[in-house]
mmCIF file of C-alpha atoms and ligand atoms in Angstrom:
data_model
loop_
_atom_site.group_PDB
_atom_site.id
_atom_site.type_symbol
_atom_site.label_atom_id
_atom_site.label_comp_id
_atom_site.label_asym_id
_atom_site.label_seq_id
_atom_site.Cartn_x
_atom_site.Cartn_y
_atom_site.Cartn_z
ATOM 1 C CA UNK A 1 -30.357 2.100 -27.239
ATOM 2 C CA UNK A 2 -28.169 -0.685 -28.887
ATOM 3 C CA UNK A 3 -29.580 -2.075 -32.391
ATOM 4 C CA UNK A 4 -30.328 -5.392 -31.076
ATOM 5 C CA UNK A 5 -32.671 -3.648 -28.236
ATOM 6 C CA UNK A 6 -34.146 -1.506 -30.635
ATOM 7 C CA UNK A 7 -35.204 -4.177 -33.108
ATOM 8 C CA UNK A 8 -36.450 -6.240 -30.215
ATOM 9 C CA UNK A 9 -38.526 -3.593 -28.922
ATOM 10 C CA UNK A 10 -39.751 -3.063 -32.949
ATOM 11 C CA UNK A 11 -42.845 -5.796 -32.388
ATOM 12 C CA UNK A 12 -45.976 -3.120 -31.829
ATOM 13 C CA UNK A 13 -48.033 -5.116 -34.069
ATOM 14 C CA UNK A 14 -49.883 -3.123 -36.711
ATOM 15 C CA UNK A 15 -51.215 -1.062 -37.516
ATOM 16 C CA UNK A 16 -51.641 2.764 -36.682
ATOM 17 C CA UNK A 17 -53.334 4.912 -38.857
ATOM 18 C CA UNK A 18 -54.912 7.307 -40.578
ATOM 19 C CA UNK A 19 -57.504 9.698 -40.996
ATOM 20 C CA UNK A 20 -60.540 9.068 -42.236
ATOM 21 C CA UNK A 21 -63.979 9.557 -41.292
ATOM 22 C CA UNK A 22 -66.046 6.668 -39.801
ATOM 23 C CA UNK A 23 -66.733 3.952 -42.161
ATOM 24 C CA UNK A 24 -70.469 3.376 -43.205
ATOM 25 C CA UNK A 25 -69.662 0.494 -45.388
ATOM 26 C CA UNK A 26 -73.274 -0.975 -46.395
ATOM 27 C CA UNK A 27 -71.409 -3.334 -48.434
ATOM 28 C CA UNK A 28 -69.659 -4.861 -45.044
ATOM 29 C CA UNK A 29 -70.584 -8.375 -44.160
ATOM 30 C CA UNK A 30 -68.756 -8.390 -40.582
ATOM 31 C CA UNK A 31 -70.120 -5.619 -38.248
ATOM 32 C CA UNK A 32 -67.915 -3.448 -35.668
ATOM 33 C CA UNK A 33 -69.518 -0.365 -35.503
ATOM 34 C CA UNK A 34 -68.025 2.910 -36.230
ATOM 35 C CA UNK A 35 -64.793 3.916 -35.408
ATOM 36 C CA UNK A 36 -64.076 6.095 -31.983
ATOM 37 C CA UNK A 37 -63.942 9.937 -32.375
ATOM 38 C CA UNK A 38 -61.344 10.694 -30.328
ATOM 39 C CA UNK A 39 -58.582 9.321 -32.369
ATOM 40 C CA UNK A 40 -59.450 13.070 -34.149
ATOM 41 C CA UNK A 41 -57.435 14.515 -31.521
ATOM 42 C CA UNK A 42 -54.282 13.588 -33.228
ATOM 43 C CA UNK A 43 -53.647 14.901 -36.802
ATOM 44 C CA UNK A 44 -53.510 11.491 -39.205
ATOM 45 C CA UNK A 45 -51.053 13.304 -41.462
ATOM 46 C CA UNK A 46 -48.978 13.800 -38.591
ATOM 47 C CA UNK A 47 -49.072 9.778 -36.951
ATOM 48 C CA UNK A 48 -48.591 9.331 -40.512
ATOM 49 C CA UNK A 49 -45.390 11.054 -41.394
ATOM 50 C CA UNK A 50 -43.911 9.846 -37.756
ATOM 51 C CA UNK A 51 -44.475 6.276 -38.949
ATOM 52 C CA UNK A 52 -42.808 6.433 -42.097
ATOM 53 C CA UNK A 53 -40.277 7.936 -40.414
ATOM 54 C CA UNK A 54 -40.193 4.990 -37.845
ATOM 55 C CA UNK A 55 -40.387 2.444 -40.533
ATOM 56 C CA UNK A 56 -37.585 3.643 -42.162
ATOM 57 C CA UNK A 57 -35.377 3.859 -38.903
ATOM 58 C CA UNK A 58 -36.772 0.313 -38.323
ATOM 59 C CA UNK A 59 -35.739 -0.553 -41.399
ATOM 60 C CA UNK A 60 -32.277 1.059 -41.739
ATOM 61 C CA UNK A 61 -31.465 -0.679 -38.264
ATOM 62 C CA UNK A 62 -32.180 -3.824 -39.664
ATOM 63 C CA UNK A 63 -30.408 -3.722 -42.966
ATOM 64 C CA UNK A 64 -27.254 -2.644 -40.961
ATOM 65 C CA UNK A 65 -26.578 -5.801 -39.347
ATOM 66 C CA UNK A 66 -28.112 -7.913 -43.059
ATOM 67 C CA UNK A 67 -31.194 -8.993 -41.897
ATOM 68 C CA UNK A 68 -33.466 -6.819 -44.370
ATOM 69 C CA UNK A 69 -34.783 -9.200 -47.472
ATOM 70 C CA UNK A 70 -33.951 -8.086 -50.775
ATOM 71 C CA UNK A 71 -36.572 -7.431 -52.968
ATOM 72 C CA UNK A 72 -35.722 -10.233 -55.039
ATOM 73 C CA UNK A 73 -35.565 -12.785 -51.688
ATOM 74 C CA UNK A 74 -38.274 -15.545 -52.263
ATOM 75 C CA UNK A 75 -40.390 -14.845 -49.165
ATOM 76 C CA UNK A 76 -40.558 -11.424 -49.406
ATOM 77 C CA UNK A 77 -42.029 -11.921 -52.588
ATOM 78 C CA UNK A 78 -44.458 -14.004 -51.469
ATOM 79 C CA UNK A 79 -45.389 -11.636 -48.971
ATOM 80 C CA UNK A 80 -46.035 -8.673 -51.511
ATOM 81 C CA UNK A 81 -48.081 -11.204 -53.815
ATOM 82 C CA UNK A 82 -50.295 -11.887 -50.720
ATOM 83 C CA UNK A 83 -50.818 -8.113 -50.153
ATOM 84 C CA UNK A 84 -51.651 -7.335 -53.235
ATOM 85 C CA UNK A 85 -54.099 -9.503 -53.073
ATOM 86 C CA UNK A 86 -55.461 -8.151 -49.875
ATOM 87 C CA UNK A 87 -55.071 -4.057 -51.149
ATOM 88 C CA UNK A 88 -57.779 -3.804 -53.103
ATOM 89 C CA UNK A 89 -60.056 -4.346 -50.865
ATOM 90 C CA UNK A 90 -58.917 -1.897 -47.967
ATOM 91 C CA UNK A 91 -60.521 1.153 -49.304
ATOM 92 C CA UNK A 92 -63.764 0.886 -48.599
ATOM 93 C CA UNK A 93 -62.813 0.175 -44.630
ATOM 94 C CA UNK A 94 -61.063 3.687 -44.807
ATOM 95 C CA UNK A 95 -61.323 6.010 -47.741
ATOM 96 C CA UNK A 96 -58.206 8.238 -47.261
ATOM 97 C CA UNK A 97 -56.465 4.860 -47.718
ATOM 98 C CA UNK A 98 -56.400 5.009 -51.183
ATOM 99 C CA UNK A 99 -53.325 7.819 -50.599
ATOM 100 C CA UNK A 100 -51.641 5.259 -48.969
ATOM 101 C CA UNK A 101 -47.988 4.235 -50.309
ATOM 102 C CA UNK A 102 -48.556 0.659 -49.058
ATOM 103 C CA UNK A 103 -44.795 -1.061 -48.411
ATOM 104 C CA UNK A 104 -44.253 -4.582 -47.532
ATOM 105 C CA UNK A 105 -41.076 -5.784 -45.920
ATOM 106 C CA UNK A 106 -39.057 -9.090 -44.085
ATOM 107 C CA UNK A 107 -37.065 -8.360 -41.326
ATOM 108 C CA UNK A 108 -34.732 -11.761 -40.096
ATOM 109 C CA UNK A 109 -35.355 -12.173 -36.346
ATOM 110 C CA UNK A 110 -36.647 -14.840 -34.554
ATOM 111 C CA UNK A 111 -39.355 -13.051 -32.904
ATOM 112 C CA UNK A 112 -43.135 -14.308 -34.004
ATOM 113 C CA UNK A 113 -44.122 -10.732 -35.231
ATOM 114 C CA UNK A 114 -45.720 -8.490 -37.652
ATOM 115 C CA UNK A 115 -47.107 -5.640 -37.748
ATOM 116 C CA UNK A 116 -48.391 -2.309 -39.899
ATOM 117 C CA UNK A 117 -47.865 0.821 -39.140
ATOM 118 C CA UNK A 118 -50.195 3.587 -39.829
ATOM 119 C CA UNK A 119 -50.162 4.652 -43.363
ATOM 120 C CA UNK A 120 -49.563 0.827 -43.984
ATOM 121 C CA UNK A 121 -46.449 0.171 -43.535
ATOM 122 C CA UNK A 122 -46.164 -3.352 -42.742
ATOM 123 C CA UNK A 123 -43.250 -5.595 -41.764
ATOM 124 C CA UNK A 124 -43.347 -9.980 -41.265
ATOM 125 C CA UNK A 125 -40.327 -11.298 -39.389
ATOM 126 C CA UNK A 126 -39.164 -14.481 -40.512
ATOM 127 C CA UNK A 127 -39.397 -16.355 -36.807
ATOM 128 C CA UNK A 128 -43.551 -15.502 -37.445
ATOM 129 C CA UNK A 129 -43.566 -17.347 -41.078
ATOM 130 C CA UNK A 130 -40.691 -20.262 -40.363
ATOM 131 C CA UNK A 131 -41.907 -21.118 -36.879
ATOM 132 C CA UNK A 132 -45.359 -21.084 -37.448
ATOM 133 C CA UNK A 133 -45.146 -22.822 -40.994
ATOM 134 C CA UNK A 134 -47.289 -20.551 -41.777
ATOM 135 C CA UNK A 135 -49.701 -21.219 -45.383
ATOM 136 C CA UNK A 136 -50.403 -18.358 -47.819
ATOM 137 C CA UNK A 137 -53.891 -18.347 -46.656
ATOM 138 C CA UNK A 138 -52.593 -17.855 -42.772
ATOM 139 C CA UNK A 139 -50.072 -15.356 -43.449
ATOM 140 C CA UNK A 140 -53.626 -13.794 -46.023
ATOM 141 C CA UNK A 141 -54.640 -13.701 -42.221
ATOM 142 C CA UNK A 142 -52.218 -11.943 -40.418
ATOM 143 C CA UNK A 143 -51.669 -9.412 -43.056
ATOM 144 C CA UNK A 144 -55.738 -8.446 -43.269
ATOM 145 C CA UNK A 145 -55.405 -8.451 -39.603
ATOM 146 C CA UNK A 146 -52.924 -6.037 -39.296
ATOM 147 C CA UNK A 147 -54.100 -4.002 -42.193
ATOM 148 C CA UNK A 148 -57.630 -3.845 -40.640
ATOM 149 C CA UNK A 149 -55.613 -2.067 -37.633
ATOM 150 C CA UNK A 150 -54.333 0.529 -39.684
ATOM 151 C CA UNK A 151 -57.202 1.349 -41.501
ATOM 152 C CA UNK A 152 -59.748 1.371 -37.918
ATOM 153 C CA UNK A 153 -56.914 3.523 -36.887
ATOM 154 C CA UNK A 154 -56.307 1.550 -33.528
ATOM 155 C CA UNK A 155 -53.146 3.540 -32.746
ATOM 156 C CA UNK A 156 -54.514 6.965 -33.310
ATOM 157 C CA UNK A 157 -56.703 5.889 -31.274
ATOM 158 C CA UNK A 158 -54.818 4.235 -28.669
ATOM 159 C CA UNK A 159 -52.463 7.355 -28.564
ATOM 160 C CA UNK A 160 -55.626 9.601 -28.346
ATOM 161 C CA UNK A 161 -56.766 7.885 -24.998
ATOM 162 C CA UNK A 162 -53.118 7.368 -23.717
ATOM 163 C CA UNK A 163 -53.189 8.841 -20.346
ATOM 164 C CA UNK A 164 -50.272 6.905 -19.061
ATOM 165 C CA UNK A 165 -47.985 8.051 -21.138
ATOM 166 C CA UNK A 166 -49.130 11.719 -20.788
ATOM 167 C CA UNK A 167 -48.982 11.883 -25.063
ATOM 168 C CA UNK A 168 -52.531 12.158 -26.065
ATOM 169 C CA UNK A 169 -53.899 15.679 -25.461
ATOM 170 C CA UNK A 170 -50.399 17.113 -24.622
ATOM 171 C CA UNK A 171 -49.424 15.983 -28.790
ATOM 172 C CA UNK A 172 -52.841 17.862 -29.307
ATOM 173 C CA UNK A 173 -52.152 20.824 -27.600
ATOM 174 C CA UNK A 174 -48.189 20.777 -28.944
ATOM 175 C CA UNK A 175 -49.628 20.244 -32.504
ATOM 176 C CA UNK A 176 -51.667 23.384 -31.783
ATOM 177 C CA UNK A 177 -49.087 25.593 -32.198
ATOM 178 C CA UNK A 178 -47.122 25.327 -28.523
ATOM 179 C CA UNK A 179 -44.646 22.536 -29.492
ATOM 180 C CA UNK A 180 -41.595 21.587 -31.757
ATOM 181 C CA UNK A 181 -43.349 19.410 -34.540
ATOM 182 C CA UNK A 182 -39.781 17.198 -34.980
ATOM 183 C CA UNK A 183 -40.120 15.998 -30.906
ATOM 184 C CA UNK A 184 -43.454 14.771 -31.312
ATOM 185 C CA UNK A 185 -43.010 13.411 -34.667
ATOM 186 C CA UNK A 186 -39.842 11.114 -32.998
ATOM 187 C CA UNK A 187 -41.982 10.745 -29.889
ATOM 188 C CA UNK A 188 -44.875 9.359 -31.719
ATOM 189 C CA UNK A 189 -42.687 7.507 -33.396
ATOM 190 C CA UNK A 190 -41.412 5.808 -30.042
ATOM 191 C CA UNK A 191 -45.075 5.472 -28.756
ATOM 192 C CA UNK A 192 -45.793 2.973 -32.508
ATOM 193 C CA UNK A 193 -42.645 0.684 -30.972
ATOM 194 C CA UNK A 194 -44.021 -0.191 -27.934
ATOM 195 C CA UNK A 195 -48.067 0.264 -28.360
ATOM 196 C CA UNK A 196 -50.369 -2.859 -27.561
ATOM 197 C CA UNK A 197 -53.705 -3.147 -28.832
ATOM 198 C CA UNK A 198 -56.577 -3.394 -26.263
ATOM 199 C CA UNK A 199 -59.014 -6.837 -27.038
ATOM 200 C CA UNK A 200 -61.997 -4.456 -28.497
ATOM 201 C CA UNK A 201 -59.724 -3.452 -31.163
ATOM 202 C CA UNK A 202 -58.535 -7.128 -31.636
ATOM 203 C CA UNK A 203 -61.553 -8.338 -32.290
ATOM 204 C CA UNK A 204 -62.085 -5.861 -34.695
ATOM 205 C CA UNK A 205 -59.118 -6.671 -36.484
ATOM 206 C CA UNK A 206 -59.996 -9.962 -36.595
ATOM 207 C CA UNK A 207 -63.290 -9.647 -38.107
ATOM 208 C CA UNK A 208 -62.438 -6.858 -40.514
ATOM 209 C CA UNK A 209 -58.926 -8.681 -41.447
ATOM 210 C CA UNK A 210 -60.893 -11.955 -41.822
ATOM 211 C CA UNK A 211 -63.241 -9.960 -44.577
ATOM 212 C CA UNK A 212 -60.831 -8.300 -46.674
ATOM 213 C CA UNK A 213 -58.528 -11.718 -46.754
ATOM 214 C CA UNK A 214 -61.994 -13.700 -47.633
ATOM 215 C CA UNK A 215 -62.441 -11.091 -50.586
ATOM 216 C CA UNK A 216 -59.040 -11.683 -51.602
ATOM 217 C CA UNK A 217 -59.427 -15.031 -51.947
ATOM 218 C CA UNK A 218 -57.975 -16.536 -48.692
ATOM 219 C CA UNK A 219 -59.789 -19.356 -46.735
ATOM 220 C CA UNK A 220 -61.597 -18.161 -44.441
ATOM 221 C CA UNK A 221 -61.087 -21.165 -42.268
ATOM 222 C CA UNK A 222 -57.193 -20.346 -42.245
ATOM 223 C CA UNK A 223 -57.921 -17.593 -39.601
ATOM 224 C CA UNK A 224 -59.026 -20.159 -37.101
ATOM 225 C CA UNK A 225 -55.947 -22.160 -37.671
ATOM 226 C CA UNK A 226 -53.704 -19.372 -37.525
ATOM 227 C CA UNK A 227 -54.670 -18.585 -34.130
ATOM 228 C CA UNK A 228 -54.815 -21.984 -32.947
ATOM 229 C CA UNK A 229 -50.892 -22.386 -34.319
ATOM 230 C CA UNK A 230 -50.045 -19.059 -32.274
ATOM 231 C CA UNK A 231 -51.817 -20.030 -28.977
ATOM 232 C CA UNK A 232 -49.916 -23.002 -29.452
ATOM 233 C CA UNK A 233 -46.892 -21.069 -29.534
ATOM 234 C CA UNK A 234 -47.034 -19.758 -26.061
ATOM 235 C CA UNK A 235 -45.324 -23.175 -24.339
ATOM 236 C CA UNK A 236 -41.946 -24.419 -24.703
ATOM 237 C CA UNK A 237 -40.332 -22.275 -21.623
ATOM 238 C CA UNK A 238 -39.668 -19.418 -24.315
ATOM 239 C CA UNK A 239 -42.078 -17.235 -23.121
ATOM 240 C CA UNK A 240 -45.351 -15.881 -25.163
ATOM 241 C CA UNK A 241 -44.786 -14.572 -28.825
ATOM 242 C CA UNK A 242 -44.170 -11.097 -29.228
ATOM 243 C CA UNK A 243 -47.502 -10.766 -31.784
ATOM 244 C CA UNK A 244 -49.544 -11.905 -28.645
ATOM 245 C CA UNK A 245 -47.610 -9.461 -26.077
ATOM 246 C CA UNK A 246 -48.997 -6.762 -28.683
ATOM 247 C CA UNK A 247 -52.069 -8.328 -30.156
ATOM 248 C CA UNK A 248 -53.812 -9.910 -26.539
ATOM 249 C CA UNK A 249 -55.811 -12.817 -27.105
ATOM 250 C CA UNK A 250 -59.057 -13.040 -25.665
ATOM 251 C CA UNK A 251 -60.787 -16.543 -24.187
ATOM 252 C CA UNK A 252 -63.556 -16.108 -26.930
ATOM 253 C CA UNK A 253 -61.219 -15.537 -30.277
ATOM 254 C CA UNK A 254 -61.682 -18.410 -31.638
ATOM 255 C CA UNK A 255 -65.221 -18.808 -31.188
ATOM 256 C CA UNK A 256 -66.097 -15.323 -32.476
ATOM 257 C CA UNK A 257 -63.988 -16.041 -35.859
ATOM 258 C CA UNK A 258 -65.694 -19.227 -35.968
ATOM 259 C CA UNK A 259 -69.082 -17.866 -35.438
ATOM 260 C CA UNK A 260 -67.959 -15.453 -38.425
ATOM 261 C CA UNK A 261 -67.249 -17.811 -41.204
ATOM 262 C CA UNK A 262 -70.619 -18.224 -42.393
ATOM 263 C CA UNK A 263 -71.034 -14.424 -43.223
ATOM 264 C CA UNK A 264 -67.570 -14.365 -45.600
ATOM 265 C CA UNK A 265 -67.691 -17.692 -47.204
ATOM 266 C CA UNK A 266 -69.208 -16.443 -49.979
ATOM 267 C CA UNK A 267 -67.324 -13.977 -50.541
ATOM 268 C CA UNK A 268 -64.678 -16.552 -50.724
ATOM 269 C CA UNK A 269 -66.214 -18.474 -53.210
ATOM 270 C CA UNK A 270 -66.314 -15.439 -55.349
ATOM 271 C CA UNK A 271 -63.109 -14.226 -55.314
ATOM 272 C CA UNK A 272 -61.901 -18.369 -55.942
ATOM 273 C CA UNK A 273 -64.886 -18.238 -58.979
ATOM 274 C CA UNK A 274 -63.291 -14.909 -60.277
ATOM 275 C CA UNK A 275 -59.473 -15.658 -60.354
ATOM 276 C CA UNK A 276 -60.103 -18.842 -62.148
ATOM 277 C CA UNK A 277 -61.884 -16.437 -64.738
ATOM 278 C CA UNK A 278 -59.690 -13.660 -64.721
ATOM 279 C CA UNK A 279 -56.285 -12.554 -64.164
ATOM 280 C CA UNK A 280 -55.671 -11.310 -60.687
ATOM 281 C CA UNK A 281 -55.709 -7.966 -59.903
ATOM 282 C CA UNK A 282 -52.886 -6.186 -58.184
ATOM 283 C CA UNK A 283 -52.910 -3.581 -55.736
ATOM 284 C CA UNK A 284 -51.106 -0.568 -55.340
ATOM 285 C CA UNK A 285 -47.890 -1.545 -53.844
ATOM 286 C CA UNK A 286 -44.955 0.018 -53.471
HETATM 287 ZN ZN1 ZN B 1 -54.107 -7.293 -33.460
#
């Protein structure tokens, strides 16, 4: 595959993930149930190590033809000020996240498109933040969405299910014992490219992501926006954005983010009340 396929096939949109029992979180103010069982069926550690392996590939690509950000490039920085912002409050939707080596990068493309891999490994392309204009508070948005993919573990999940693609118990039977571990780290790895999220898990990344960016101290109000920019986004004869090929929009989005705000807005207010008080504090990012 040439680079320039590969990096526009690179537009899954968040967030695989992890292990991690089912969240009881008493403390939760949006509710989507528990998470589905049958992402057990393939090994987190595993989905894990075949997305950092991905991300760096992803990565390396990218930085080959000078469109990775340094790490002293203004936006990037933004980006890692805004998740770690957002970190600290991912643990209690999935425990084993606190192992996590969270990474942010910015990758120069056109494409409208983010995304986090499991393990959270996330990635912004510029086209997404320029195009968009997007405020800290939106981009607050998309990041706690696509964490909040990650750490429900939507692609375990997904890749658990997969029929179509033959993966899901034939990776559980090869991890077993009957397969080469390398193949079906790289074909995992292919399978995080291309996956889509189904609506369930999009509106559960929308709530959850809406929470833990509330708690950080994003508007909560900034969610509906977003998605009312990148709705917006779909005309112009240039076909839909790649975030919404990945991350399918349902009629009701809106509406159920709207019909949400009431239950975070004070958790807003306190995390507003508490930065004025305090110094902000970081995540774990690295
Ligand atoms: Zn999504």
């Amino acid at each position: 595959m040439s680079r320039r396929a590969f990096i526009h096939q690179a537009r899954w949109g968040a967030g695989f993930s992890l292990s991690a029992l089912a969240v009881s979180n008493a403390q939760a103010q949006v509710d989507v149930g528990q998470s589905s069982s049958m992402r057990k069926l393939i090994p987190a550690e595993t989905l894990e190590a075949s997305a950092r392996q991905q991300y760096r590939q992803t990565l390396g690509e990218a930085n080959s033809k000078g469109a990775l950000a340094p790490d002293d490039y203004p936006q990037l920085q933004r980006l890692r000020a805004i998740a770690a912002r957002l970190i600290p409050y991912t643990a209690q939707w999935n425990p084993d996240s606190r192992k996590w080596k969270w990474e942010v990068n910015l990758i120069g493309s056109n494409q409208l498109n983010a995304w986090c891999m499991p393990g959270g490994k996330i990635a912004f392309y510029t086209g997404i933040l320029d195009q968009l204009k997007l405020t800290d508070d939106e981009v607050g948005m998309i990041m706690g969405h696509e964490m909040a993919h990650a750490l429900r573990e939507h692609a375990r999940e997904r890749m658990a299910k997969s029929k179509a693609t033959g993966l899901g118990l034939s990776v559980a039977s090869q991890l077993l014992g009957l397969g080469q571990l390398g193949d079906v780290a790289a074909n995992m790895g292919t399978q995080l490219l291309t996956l889509k999220y189904g609506r369930d898990d999009e509106t559960e990344a929308d709530l959850v992501g809406l929470e833990i960016a509330a708690r950080g101290g994003f508007k909560p109000e900034a969610s509906v926006q977003l998605w009312k920019k990148m709705l917006g986004a779909t005309g112009g004869g240039k076909g839909q954005p790649s975030f919404l090929s990945t991350h399918p929009s349902g009629n009701n989005r809106i509406q159920e983010l709207e019909a949400n705000l009431p239950k975070v807005a004070h958790l807003y207010a306190e995390a507003i009340q508490s930065k004025s008080r305090t110094p902000q504090n970081s995540g774990t990012l690295n």
